mmCIF file of C-alpha atoms and ligand atoms in Angstrom:
data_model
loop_
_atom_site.group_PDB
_atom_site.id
_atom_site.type_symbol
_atom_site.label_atom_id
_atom_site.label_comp_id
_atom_site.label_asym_id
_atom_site.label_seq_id
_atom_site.Cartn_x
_atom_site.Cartn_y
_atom_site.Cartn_z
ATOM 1 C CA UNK A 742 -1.885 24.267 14.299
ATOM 2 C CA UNK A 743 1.294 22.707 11.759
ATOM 3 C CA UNK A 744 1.782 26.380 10.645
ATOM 4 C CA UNK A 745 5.402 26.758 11.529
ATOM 5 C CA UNK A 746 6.410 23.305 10.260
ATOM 6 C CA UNK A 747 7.828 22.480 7.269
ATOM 7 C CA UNK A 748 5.897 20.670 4.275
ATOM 8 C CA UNK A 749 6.545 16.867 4.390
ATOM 9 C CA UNK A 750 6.004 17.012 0.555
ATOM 10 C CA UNK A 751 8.280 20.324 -0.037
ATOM 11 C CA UNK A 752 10.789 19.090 2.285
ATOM 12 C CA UNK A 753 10.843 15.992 -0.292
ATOM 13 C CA UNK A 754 10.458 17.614 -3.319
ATOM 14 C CA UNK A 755 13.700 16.812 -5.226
ATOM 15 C CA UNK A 756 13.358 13.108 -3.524
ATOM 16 C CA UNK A 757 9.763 11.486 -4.227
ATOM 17 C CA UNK A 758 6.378 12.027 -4.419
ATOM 18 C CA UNK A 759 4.790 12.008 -0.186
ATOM 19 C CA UNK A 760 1.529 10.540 -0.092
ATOM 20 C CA UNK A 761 -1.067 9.214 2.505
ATOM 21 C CA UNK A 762 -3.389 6.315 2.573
ATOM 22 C CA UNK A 763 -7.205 8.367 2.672
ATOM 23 C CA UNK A 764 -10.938 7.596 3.711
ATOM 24 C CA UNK A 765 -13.608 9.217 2.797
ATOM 25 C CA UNK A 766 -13.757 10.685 6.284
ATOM 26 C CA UNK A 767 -10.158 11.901 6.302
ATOM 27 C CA UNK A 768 -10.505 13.956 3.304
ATOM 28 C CA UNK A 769 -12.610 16.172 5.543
ATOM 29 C CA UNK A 770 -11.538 15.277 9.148
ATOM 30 C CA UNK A 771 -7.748 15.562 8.137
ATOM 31 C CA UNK A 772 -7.782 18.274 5.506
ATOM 32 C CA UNK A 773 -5.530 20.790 7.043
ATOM 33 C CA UNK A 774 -2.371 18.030 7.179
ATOM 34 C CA UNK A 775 -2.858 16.131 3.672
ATOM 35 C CA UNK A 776 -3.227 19.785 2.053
ATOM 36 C CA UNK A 777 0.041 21.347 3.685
ATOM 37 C CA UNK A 778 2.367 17.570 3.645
ATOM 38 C CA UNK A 779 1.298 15.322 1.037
ATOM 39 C CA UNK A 780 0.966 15.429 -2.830
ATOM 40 C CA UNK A 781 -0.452 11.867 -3.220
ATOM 41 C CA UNK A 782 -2.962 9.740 -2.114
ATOM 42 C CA UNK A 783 -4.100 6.229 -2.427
ATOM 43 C CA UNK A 784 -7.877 4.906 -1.306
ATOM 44 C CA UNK A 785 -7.431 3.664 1.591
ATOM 45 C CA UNK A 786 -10.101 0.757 1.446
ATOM 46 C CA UNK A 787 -12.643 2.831 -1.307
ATOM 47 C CA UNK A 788 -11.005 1.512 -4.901
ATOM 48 C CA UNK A 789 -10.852 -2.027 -3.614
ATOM 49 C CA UNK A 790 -13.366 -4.474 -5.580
ATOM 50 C CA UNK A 791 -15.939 -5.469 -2.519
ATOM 51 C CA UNK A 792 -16.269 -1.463 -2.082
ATOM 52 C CA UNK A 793 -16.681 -0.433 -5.847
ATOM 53 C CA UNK A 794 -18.378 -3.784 -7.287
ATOM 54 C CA UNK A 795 -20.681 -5.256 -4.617
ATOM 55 C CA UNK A 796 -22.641 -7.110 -7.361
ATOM 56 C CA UNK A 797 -22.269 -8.199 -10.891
ATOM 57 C CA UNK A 798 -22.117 -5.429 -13.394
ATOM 58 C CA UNK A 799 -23.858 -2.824 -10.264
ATOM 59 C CA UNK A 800 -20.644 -0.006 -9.078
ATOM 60 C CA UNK A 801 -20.783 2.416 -6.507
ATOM 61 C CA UNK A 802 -17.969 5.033 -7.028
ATOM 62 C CA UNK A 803 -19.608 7.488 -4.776
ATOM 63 C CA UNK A 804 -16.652 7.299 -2.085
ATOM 64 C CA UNK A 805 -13.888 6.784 -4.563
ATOM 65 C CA UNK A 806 -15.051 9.776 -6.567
ATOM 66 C CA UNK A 807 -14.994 11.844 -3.412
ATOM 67 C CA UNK A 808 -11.540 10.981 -2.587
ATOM 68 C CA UNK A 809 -10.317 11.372 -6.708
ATOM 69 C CA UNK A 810 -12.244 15.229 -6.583
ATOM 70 C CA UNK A 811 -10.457 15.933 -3.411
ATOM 71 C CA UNK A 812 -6.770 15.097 -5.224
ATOM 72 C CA UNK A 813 -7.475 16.846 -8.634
ATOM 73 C CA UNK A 814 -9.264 19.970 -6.236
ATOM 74 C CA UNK A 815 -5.596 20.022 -4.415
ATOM 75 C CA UNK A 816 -3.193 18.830 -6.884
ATOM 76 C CA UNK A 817 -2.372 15.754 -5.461
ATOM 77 C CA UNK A 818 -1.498 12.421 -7.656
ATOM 78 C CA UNK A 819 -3.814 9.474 -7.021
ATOM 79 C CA UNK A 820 -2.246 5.671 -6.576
ATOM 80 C CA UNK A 821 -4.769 3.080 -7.476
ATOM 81 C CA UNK A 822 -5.364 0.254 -5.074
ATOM 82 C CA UNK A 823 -6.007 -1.987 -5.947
ATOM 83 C CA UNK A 824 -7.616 -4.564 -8.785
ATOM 84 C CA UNK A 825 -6.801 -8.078 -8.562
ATOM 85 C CA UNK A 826 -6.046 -9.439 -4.857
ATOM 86 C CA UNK A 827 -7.590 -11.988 -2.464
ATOM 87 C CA UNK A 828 -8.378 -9.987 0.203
ATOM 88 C CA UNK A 829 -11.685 -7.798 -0.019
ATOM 89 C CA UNK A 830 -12.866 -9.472 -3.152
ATOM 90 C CA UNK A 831 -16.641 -10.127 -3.257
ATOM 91 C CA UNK A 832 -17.318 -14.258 -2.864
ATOM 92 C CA UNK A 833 -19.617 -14.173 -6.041
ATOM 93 C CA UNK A 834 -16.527 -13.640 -8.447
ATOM 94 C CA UNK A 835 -15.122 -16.800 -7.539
ATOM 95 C CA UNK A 836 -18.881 -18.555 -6.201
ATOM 96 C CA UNK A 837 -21.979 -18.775 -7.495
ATOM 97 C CA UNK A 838 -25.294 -18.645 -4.872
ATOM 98 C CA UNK A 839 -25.149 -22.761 -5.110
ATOM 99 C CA UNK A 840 -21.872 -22.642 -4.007
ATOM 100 C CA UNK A 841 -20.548 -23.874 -7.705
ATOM 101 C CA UNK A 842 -17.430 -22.601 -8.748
ATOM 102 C CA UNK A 843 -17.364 -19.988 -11.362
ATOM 103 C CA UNK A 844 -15.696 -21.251 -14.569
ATOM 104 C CA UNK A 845 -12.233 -20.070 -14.762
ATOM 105 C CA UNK A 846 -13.348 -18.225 -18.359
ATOM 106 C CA UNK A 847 -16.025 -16.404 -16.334
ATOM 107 C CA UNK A 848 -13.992 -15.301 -13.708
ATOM 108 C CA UNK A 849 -11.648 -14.096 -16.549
ATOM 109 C CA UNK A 850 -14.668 -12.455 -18.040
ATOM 110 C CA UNK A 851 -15.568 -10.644 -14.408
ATOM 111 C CA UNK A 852 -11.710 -9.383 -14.010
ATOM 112 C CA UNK A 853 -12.097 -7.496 -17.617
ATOM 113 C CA UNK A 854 -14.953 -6.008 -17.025
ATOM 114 C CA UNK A 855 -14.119 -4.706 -13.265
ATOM 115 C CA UNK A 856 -10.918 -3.558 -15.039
ATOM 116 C CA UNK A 857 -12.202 -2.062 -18.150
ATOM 117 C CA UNK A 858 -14.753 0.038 -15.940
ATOM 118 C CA UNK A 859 -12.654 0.990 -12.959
ATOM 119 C CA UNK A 860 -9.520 1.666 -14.514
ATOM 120 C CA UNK A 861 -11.428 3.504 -17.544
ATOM 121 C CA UNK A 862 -13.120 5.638 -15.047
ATOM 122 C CA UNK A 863 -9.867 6.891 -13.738
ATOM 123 C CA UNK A 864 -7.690 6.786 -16.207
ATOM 124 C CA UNK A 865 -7.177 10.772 -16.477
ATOM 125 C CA UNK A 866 -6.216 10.839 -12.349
ATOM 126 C CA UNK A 867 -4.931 7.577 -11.221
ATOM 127 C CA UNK A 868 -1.148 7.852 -12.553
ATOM 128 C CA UNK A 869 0.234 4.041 -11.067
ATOM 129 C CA UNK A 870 -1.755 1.009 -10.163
ATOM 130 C CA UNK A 871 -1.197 -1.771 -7.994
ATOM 131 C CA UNK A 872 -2.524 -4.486 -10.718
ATOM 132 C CA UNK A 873 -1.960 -7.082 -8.505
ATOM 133 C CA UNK A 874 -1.522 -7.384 -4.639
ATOM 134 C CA UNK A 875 -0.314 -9.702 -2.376
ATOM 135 C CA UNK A 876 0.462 -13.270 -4.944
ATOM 136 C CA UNK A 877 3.203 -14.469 -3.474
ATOM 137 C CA UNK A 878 2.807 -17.026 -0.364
ATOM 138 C CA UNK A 879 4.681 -16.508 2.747
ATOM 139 C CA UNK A 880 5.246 -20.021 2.915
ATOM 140 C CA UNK A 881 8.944 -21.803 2.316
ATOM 141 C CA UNK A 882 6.745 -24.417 -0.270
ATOM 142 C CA UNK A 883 5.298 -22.610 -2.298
ATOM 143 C CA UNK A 884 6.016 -19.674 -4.873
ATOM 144 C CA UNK A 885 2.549 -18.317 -5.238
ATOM 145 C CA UNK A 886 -0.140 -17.969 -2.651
ATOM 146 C CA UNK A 887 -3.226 -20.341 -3.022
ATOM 147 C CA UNK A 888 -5.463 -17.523 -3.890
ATOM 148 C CA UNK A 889 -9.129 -18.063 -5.298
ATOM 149 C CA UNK A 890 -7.770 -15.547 -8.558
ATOM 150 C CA UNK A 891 -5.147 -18.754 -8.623
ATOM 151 C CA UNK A 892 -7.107 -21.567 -8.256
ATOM 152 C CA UNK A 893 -9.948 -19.905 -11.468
ATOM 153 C CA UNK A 894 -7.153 -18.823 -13.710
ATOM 154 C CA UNK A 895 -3.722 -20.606 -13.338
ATOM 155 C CA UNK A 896 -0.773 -19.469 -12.575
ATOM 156 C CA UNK A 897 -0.924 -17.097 -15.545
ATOM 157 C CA UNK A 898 -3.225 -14.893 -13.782
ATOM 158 C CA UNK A 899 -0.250 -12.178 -12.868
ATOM 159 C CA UNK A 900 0.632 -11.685 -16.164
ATOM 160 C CA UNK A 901 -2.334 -11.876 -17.579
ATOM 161 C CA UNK A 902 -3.863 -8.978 -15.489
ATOM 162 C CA UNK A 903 -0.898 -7.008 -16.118
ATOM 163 C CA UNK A 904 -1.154 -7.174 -20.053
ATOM 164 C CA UNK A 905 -4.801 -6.190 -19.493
ATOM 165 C CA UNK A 906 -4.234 -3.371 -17.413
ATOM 166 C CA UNK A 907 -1.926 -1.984 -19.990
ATOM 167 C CA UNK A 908 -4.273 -2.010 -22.502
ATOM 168 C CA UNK A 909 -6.378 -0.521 -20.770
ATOM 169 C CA UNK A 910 -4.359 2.204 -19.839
ATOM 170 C CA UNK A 911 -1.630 2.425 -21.385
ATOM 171 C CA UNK A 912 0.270 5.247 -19.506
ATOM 172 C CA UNK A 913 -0.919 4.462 -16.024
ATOM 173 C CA UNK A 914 2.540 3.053 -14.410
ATOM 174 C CA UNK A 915 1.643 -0.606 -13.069
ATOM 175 C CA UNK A 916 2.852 -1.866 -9.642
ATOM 176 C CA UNK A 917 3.173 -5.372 -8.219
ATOM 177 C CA UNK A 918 2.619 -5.011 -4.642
ATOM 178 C CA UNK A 919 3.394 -7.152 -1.296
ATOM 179 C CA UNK A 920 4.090 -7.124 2.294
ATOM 180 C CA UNK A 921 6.947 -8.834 4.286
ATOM 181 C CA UNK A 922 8.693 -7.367 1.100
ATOM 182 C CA UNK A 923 12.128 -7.289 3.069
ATOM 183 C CA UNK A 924 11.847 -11.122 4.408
ATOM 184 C CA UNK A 925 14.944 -12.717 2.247
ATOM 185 C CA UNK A 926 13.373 -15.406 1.187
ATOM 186 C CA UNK A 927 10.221 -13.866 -0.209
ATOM 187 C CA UNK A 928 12.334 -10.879 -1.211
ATOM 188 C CA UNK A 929 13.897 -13.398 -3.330
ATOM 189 C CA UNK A 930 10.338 -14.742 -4.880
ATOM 190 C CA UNK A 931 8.909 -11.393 -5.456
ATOM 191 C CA UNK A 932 12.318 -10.778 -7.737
ATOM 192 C CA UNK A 933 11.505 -14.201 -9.396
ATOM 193 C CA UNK A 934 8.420 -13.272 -10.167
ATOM 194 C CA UNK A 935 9.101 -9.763 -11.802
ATOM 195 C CA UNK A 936 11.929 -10.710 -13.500
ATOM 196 C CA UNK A 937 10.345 -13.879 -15.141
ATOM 197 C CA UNK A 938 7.775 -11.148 -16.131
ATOM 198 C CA UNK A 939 9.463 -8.353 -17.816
ATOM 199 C CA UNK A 940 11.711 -11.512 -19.633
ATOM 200 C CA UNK A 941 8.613 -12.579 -21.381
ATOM 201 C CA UNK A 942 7.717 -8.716 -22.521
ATOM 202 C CA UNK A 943 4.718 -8.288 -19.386
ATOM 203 C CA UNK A 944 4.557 -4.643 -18.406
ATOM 204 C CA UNK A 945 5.388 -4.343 -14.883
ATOM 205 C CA UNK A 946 6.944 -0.918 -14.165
ATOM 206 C CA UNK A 947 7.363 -1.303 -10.778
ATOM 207 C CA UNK A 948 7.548 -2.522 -7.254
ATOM 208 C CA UNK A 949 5.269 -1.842 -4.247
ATOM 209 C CA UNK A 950 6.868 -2.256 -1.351
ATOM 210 C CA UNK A 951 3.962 -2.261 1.749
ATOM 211 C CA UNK A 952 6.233 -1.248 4.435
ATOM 212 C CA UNK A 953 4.228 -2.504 7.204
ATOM 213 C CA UNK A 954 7.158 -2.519 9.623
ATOM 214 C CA UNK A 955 7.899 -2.718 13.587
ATOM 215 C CA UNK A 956 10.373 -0.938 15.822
ATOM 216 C CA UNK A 957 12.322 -4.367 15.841
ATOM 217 C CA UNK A 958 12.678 -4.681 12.153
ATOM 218 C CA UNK A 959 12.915 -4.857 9.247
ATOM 219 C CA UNK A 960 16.882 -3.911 9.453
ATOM 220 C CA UNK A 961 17.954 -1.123 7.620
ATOM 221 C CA UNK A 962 20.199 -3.381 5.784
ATOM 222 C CA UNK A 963 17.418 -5.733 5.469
ATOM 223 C CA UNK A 964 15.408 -2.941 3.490
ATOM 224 C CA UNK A 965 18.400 -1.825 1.554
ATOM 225 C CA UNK A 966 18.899 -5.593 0.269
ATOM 226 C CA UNK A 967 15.630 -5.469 -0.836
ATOM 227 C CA UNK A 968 15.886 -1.603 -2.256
ATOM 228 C CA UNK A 969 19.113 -2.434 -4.215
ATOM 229 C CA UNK A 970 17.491 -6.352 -5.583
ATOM 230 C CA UNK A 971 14.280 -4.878 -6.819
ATOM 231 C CA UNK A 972 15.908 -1.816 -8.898
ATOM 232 C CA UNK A 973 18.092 -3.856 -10.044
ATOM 233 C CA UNK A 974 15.421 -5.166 -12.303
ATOM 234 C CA UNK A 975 14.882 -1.750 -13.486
ATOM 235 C CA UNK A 976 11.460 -1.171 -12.015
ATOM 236 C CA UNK A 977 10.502 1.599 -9.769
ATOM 237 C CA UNK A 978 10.244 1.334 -6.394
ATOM 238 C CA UNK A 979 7.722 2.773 -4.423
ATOM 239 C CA UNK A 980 6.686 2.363 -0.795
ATOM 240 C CA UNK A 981 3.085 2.083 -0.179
ATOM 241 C CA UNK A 982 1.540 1.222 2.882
ATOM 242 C CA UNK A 983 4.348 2.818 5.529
ATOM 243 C CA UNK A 984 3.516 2.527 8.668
ATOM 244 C CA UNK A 985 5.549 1.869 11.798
ATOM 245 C CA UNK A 986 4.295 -0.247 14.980
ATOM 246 C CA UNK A 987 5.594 0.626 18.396
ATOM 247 C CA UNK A 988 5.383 -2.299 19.825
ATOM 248 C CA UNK A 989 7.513 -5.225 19.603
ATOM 249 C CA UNK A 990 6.069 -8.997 17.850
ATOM 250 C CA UNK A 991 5.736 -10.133 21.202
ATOM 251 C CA UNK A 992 4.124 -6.938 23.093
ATOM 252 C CA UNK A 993 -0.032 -8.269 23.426
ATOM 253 C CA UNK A 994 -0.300 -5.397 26.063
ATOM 254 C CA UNK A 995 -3.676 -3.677 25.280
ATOM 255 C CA UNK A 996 -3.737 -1.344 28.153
ATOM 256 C CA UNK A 997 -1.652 1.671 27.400
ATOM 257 C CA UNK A 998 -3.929 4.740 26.712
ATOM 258 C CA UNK A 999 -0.291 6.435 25.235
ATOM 259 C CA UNK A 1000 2.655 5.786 23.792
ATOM 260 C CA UNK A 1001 5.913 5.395 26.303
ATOM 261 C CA UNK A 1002 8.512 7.620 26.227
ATOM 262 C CA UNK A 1003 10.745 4.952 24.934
ATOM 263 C CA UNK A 1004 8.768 4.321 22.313
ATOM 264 C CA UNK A 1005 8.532 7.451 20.649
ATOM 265 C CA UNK A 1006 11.953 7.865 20.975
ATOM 266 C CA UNK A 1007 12.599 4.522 19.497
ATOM 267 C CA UNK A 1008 9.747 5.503 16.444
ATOM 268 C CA UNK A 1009 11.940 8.746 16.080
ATOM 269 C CA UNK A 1010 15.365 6.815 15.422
ATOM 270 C CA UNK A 1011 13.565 4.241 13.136
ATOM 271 C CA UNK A 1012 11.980 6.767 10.758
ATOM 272 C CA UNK A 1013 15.438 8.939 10.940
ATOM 273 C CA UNK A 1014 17.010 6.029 9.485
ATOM 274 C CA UNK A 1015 14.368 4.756 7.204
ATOM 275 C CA UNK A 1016 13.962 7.846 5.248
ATOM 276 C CA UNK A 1017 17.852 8.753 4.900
ATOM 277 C CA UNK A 1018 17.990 5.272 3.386
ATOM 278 C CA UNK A 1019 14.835 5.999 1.171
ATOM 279 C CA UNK A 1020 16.668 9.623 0.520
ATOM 280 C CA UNK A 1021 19.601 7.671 -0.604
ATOM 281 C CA UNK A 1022 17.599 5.603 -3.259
ATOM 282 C CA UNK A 1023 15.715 8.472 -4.626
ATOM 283 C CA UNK A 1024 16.771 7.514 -8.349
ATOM 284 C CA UNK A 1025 15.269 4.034 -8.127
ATOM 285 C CA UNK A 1026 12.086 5.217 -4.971
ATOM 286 C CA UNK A 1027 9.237 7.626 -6.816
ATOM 287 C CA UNK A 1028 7.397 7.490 -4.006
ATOM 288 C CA UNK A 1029 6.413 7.046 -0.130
ATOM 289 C CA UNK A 1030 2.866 6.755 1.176
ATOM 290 C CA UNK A 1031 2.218 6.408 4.316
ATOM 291 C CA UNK A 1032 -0.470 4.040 5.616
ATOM 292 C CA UNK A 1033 -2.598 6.588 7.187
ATOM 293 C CA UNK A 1034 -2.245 10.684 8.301
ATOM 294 C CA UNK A 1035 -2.081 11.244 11.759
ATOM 295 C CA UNK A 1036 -2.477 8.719 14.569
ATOM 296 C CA UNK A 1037 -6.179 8.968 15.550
ATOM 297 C CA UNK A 1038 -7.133 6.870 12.622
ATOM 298 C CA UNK A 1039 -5.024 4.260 12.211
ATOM 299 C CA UNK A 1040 -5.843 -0.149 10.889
ATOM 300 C CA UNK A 1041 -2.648 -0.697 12.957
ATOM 301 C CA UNK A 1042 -5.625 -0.022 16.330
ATOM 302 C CA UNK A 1043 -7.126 -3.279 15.374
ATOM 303 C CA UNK A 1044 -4.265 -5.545 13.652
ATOM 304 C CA UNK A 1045 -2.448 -7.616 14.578
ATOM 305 C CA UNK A 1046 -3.662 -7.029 18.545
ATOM 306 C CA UNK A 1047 -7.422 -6.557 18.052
ATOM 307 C CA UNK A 1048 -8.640 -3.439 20.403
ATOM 308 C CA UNK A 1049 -4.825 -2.197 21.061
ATOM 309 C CA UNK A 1050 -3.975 1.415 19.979
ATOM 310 C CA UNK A 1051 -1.118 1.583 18.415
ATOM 311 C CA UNK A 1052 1.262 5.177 17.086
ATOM 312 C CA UNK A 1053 2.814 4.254 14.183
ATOM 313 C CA UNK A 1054 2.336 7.510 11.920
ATOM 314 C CA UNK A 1055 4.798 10.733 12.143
ATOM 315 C CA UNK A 1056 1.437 12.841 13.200
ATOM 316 C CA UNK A 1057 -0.126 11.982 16.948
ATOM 317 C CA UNK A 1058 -3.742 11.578 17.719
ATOM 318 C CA UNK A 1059 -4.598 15.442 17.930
ATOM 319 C CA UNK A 1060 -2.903 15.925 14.207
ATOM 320 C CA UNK A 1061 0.264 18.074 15.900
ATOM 321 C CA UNK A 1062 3.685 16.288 14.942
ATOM 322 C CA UNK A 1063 5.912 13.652 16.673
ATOM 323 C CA UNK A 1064 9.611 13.804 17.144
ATOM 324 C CA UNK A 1065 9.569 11.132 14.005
ATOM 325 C CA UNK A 1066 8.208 14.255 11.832
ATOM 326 C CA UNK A 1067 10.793 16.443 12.909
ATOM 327 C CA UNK A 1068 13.504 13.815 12.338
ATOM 328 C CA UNK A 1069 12.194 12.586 9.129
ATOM 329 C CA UNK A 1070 12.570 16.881 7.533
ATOM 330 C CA UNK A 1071 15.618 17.714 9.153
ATOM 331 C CA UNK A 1072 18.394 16.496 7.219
HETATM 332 C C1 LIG B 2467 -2.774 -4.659 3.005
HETATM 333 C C2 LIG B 2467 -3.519 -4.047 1.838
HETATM 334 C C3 LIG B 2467 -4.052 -2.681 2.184
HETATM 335 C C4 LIG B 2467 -4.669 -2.648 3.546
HETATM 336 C C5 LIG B 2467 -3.694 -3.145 4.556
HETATM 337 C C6 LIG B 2467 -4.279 -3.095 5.937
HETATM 338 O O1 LIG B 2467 -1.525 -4.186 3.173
HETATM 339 O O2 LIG B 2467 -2.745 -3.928 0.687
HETATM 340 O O3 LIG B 2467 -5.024 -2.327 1.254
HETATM 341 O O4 LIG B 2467 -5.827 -3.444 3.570
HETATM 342 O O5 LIG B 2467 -3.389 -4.476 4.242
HETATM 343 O O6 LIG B 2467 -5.079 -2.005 6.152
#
C-alpha cells in the first residue's frame, strides 16, 4: 500500500519526534501507517479522566493499556493526555448526587489520587504530560477560564497540579496545553501564565500548542510569533493536536462526499509551509502529533459542522497519501 513512500518519522528524524492522536480501534484498523510514519502517540480520548475514572476510587485502564502495549510493542513514545481539564471530567468530582458542591479540599483530595494512580501507572511509558489543558479563557476579560477545577480550588489550581505532577513523576516532561494558541491576545496570556510560573520555581517544561488550524489561518507569521514568544521562555514546544480543516470559518456546506480539487491543493501549500516553519524551529519544537492518522477517522467529521466530513490529515480516507504528505517529506 505506503511501501514506496518515505517514513514520516525517518524523514523527521534529526527534526522531532512524529506522532498521531490513537483509539483503541486505530491501533488495529490503522496499524500498517502508525508502524511505518510515526514514533509517538497520544490517547486520543482513552487517558482522559471520564474514560479512566468513571467513579470514585473504580479505574478502567483496559483501553489505555491497549494503546500503551501497542507503543512499547513498536517503539513508539507515549504523550499523556491529559489530567486536569474541564472538558470530559466526570460531574461527581466537582458535584455530589444532591447537587452540593464538593469542598474545594475534596476536590483537591480527588485530583491527587486520579494523579497519583494514573500517572504512577505510566510512569515507565508516558515520557511528557499535558498536566493541565485548556485554563486560559478565550475571552478579552478574563485571564483564566471559569472552569469547575477554578471555581473548587482558586486560581492556584495550575500550579498546584503542576508541583504535584512532578512529584509524582519526576522525569516525565510536563506540558501546559491550549488551543487558539496563535490568537495574539491569548498568545500573550498563555506566556503570562508560564512565565509567572517558572518565576515562582513551578515545573512547567513546556508548551502544547493544539494546532487545530484552517486553510485560512493561522498565518505563518502568526504561528511563528507564537513559536519564537513561547521558547523564549525556555520551554519546549510541542504541537499536539495538528490537524488542518479544508474548509473556510464560514463554509456550513455539508454536502460534499470529497474534497475539491482546490482544496487539496490549498491543504498541500498549507502543510508545505507549516512544517518548513516547524523544520526551522526544531531546537525549541520536540515534537508534532497529528490529531488523527488518515482521514477516515477524523473529530474534525463532527466539529465544528456537526455531520460534515471534513480532510484535514496528510493520509485520505483509504490510508494512501495526499499531495500534503508528499509536500510535507520532500524538502
Ligand atoms: C481538544 C482536546 C483533545 C480533543 C480535541 C477534540 O483539543 O485537548 O483531547 O478532545 O479537543 O477532539
Amino acid at each position: 500500500m505506503t511501501q514506496e513512500i518515505p517514513s514520516l518519522a525517518k524523514v523527521y528524524g534529526d527534526f522531532f519526534a512524529m506522532g498521531a492522536a490513537v483509539n483503541r480501534r486505530t491501533i488495529d484498523t490503522h496499524s500498517e501507517l502508525l508502524k511505518t510514519h510515526f514514533n509517538s502517540v497520544t490517547a486520543e480520548n482513552e487517558m482522559k479522566f471520564e474514560s479512566l475514572h468513571r467513579t470514585r476510587g473504580d479505574y478502567d485502564f483496559a483501553s489505555a493499556d491497549a494503546i500503551v502495549d501497542f507503543a512499547v510493542a513498536n517503539g513508539m513514545k507515549v504523550r499523556g493526555h491529559t489530567l486536569v481539564w474541564h472538558n470530559q471530567t466526570p460531574k461527581w468530582v466537582f458535584e455530589d448526587a444532591d447537587g452540593h458542591l464538593v469542598p474545594g479540599p475534596e476536590v483537591e483530595q480527588i485530583q491527587k489520587e486520579h494523579m497519583e494512580t494514573v500517572m504512577g501507572r505510566y510512569k515507565d511509558v508516558v515520557y511528557a504530560w499535558d498536566v493541565v489543558n485548556e485554563a486560559i479563557s478565550d475571552s478579552d476579560d478574563e485571564f483564566l477560564r471559569n472552569s469547575p477545577w477554578l471555581r473548587a480550588l482558586g486560581e492556584g489550581f495550575i500550579g498546584n497540579a503542576f508541583l504535584r505532577a512532578h512529584a509524582i513523576a519526576p522525569d516525565a516532561k510536563l506540558f501546559y496545553n491550549d488551543y487558539n494558541e496563535t490568537h495574539p491576545a491569548k498568545r500573550d496570556k498563555i506566556y503570562r501564565l508560564v512565565k509567572q510560573l517558572r518565576s515562582e520555581g513551578v515545573p512547567v517544561h513546556g508548551i502544547g500548542m493544539q494546532g487545530h488550524w484552517g486553510l485560512g489561518g493561522p498565518s505563518v507569521s502568526e504561528i511563528r510569533e507564537a513559536v519564537e514568544l513561547y521558547s523564549s521562555l525556555g520551554v519546549e514546544l510541542q504541537v499536539t493536536e495538528l490537524d488542518i480543516s479544508v474548509f473556510e470559518f464560514e463554509d456550513r456546506r455539508t454536502d460534499l462526499k470529497s474534497p475539491t480539487t482546490e482544496m487539496m491543493d490549498r491543504l498541500a501549500e498549507r502543510y508545505e509551509e507549516i512544517f518548513a516553519l516547524f523544520r526551522e524551529y526544531k531546537s525549541s519544537i520536540t515534537g508534532v502529533t497529528f490529531w488523527g492518522i488518515a482521514d477516515d477517522s477524523t473529530w474534525k467529521d463532527g466539529f465544528p459542522v456537526r455531520g460534515r466530513k471534513d480532510w484535514p490529515l496528510v493520509f485520505d480516507v483509504n490510508h494512501e497519501p495526499k499531495a500534503a504528505f508528499h509536500r510535507v517529506v520532500n524538502f
